[in-house]
XYZ file of N, CA and C in Angstrom:
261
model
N 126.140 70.466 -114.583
C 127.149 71.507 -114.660
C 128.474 70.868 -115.077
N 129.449 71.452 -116.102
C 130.177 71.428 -116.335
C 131.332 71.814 -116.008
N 132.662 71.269 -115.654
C 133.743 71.702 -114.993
C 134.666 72.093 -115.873
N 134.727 71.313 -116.854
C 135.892 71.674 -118.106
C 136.938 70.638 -117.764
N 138.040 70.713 -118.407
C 139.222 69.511 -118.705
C 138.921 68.615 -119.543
N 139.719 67.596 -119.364
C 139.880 66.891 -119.959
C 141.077 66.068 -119.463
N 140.828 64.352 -119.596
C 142.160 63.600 -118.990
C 142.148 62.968 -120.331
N 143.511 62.366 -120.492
C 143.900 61.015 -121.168
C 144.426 60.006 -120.457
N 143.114 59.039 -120.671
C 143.375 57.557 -120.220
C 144.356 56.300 -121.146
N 145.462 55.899 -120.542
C 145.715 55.029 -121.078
C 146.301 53.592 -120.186
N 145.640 52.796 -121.363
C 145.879 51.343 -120.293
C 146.296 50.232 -121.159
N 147.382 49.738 -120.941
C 147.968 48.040 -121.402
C 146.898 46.956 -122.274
N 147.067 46.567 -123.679
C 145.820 45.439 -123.589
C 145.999 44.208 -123.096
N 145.214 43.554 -122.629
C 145.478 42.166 -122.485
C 145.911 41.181 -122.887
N 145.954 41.325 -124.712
C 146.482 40.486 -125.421
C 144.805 39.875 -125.979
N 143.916 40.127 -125.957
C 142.475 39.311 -126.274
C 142.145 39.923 -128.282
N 142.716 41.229 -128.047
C 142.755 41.575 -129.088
C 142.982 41.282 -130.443
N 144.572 40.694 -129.970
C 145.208 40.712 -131.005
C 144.982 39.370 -131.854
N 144.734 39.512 -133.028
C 144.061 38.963 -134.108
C 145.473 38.026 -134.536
N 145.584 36.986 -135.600
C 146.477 36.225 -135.707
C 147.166 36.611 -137.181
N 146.489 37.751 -137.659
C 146.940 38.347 -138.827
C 147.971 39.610 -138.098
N 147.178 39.662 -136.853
C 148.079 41.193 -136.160
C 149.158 40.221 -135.425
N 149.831 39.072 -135.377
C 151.165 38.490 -134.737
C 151.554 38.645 -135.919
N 151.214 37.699 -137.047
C 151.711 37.629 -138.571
C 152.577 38.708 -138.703
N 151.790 40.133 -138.503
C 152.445 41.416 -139.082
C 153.313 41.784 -138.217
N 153.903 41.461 -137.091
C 154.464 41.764 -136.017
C 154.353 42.273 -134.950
N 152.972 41.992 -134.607
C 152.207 42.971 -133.616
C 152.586 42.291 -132.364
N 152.766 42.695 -131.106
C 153.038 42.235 -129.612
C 151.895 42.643 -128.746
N 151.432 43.542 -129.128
C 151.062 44.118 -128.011
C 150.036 45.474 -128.034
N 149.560 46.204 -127.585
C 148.595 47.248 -128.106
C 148.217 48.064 -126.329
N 147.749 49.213 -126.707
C 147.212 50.151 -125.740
C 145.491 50.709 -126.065
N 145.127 50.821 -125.133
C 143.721 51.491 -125.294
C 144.015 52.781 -124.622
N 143.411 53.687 -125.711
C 143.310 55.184 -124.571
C 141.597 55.441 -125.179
N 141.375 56.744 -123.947
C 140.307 57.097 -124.295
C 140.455 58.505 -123.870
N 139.876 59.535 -124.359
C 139.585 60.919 -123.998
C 138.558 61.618 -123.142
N 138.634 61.656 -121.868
C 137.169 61.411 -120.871
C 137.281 63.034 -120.436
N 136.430 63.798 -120.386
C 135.883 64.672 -119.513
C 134.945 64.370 -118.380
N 135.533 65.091 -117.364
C 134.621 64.923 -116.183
C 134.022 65.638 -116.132
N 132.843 65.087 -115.504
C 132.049 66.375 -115.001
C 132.138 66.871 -113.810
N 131.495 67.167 -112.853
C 132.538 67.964 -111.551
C 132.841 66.697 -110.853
N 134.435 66.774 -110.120
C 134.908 65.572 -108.961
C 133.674 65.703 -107.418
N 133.325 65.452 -106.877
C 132.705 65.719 -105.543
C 133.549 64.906 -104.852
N 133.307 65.172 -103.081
C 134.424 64.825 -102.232
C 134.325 63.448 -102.150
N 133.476 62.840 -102.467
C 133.310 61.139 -101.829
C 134.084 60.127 -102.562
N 134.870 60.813 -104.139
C 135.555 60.181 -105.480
C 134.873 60.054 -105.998
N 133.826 60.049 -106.506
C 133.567 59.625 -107.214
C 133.665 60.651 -108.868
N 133.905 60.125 -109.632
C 134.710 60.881 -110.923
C 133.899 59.756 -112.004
N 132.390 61.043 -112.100
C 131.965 60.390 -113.384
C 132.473 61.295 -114.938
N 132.572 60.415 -115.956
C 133.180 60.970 -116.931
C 132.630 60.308 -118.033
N 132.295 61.412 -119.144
C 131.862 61.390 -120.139
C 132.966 60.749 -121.426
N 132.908 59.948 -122.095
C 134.232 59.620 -123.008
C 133.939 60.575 -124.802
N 135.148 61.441 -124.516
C 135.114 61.665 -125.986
C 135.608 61.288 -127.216
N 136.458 60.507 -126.851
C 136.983 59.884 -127.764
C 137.810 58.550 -127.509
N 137.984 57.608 -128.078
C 138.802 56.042 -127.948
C 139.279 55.770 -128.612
N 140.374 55.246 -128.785
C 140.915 53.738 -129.631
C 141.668 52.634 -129.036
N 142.222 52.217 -129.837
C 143.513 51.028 -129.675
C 144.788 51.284 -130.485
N 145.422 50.919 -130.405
C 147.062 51.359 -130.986
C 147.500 49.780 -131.302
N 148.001 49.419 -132.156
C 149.120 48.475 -131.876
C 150.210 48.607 -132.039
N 151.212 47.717 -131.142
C 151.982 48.027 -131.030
C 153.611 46.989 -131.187
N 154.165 47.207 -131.966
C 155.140 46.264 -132.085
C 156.453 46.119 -130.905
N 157.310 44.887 -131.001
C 158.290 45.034 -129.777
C 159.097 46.378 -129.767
N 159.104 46.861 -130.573
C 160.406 48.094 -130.904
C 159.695 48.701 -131.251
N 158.015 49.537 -130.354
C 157.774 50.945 -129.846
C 157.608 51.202 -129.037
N 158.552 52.212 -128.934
C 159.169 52.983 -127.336
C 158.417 54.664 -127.345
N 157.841 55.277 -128.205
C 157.239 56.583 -127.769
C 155.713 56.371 -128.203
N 155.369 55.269 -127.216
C 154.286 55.287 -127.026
C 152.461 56.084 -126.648
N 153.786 56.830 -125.818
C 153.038 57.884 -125.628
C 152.953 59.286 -126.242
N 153.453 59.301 -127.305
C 153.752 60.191 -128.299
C 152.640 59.542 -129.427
N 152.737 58.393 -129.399
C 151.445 57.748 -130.757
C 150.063 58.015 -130.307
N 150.051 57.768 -128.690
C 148.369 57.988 -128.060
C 148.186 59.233 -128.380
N 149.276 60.540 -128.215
C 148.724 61.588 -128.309
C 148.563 62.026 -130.024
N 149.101 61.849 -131.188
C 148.575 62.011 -131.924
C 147.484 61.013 -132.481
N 147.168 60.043 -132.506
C 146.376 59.455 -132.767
C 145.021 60.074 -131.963
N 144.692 60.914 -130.788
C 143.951 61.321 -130.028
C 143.749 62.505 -130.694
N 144.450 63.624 -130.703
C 144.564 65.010 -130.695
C 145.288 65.200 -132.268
N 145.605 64.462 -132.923
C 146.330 64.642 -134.596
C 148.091 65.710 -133.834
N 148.198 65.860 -135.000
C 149.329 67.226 -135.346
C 148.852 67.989 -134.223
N 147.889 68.774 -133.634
C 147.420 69.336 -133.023
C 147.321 69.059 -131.245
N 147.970 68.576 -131.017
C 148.236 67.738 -129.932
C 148.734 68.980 -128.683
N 147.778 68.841 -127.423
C 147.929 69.729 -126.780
C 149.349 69.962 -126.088
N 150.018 70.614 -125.550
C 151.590 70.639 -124.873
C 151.092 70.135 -123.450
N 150.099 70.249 -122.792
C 149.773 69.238 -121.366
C 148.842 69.297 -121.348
N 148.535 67.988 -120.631
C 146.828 67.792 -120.502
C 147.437 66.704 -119.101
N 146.233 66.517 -118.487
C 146.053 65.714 -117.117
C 146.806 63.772 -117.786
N 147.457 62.777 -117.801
C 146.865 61.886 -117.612
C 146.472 60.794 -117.249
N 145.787 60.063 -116.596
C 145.770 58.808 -116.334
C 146.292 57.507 -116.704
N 147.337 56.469 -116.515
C 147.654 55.967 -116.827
C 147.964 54.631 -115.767
């Protein structure tokens, strides 16, 4: 059974990523999000979730609406006005 929603996950990278062509270009740093639906929460926590969608971002020292790039890069132009998200 299906509950409906939808969260956006986003989390810091480690730095394992980043390639030595991506410092070259000015890269610092990067985010992973992913687009997870749950399926129902039950009381014990446990919150299994289906992923609909992922990426990575990179990200240079001088970007600050970060969270403005996860959401179009996730959702395009079309980008919902609220959604749940995890971070």
């Amino acid at each position: 059974m299906t509950c409906g929603g939808e969260f956006l996950k986003i989390q810091p990278g480690t730095g394992d990523n980043l390639t030595r062509d991506d410092i070259a270009d000015g890269y610092t740093d990067y985010v992973i999000w992913n687009r997870l639906a749950p399926e129902c929460l039950d009381i014990d926590g446990d919150l299994p979730m289906e992923c609909i969608d992922s990426g990575m971002i990179l990200l240079k020292e001088d970007s600050f609406d970060v969270l403005g790039m996860v959401m179009r890069y996730a959702y395009g132009e079309n980008a919902p006005g609220a959604i749940s998200l995890l971070w």
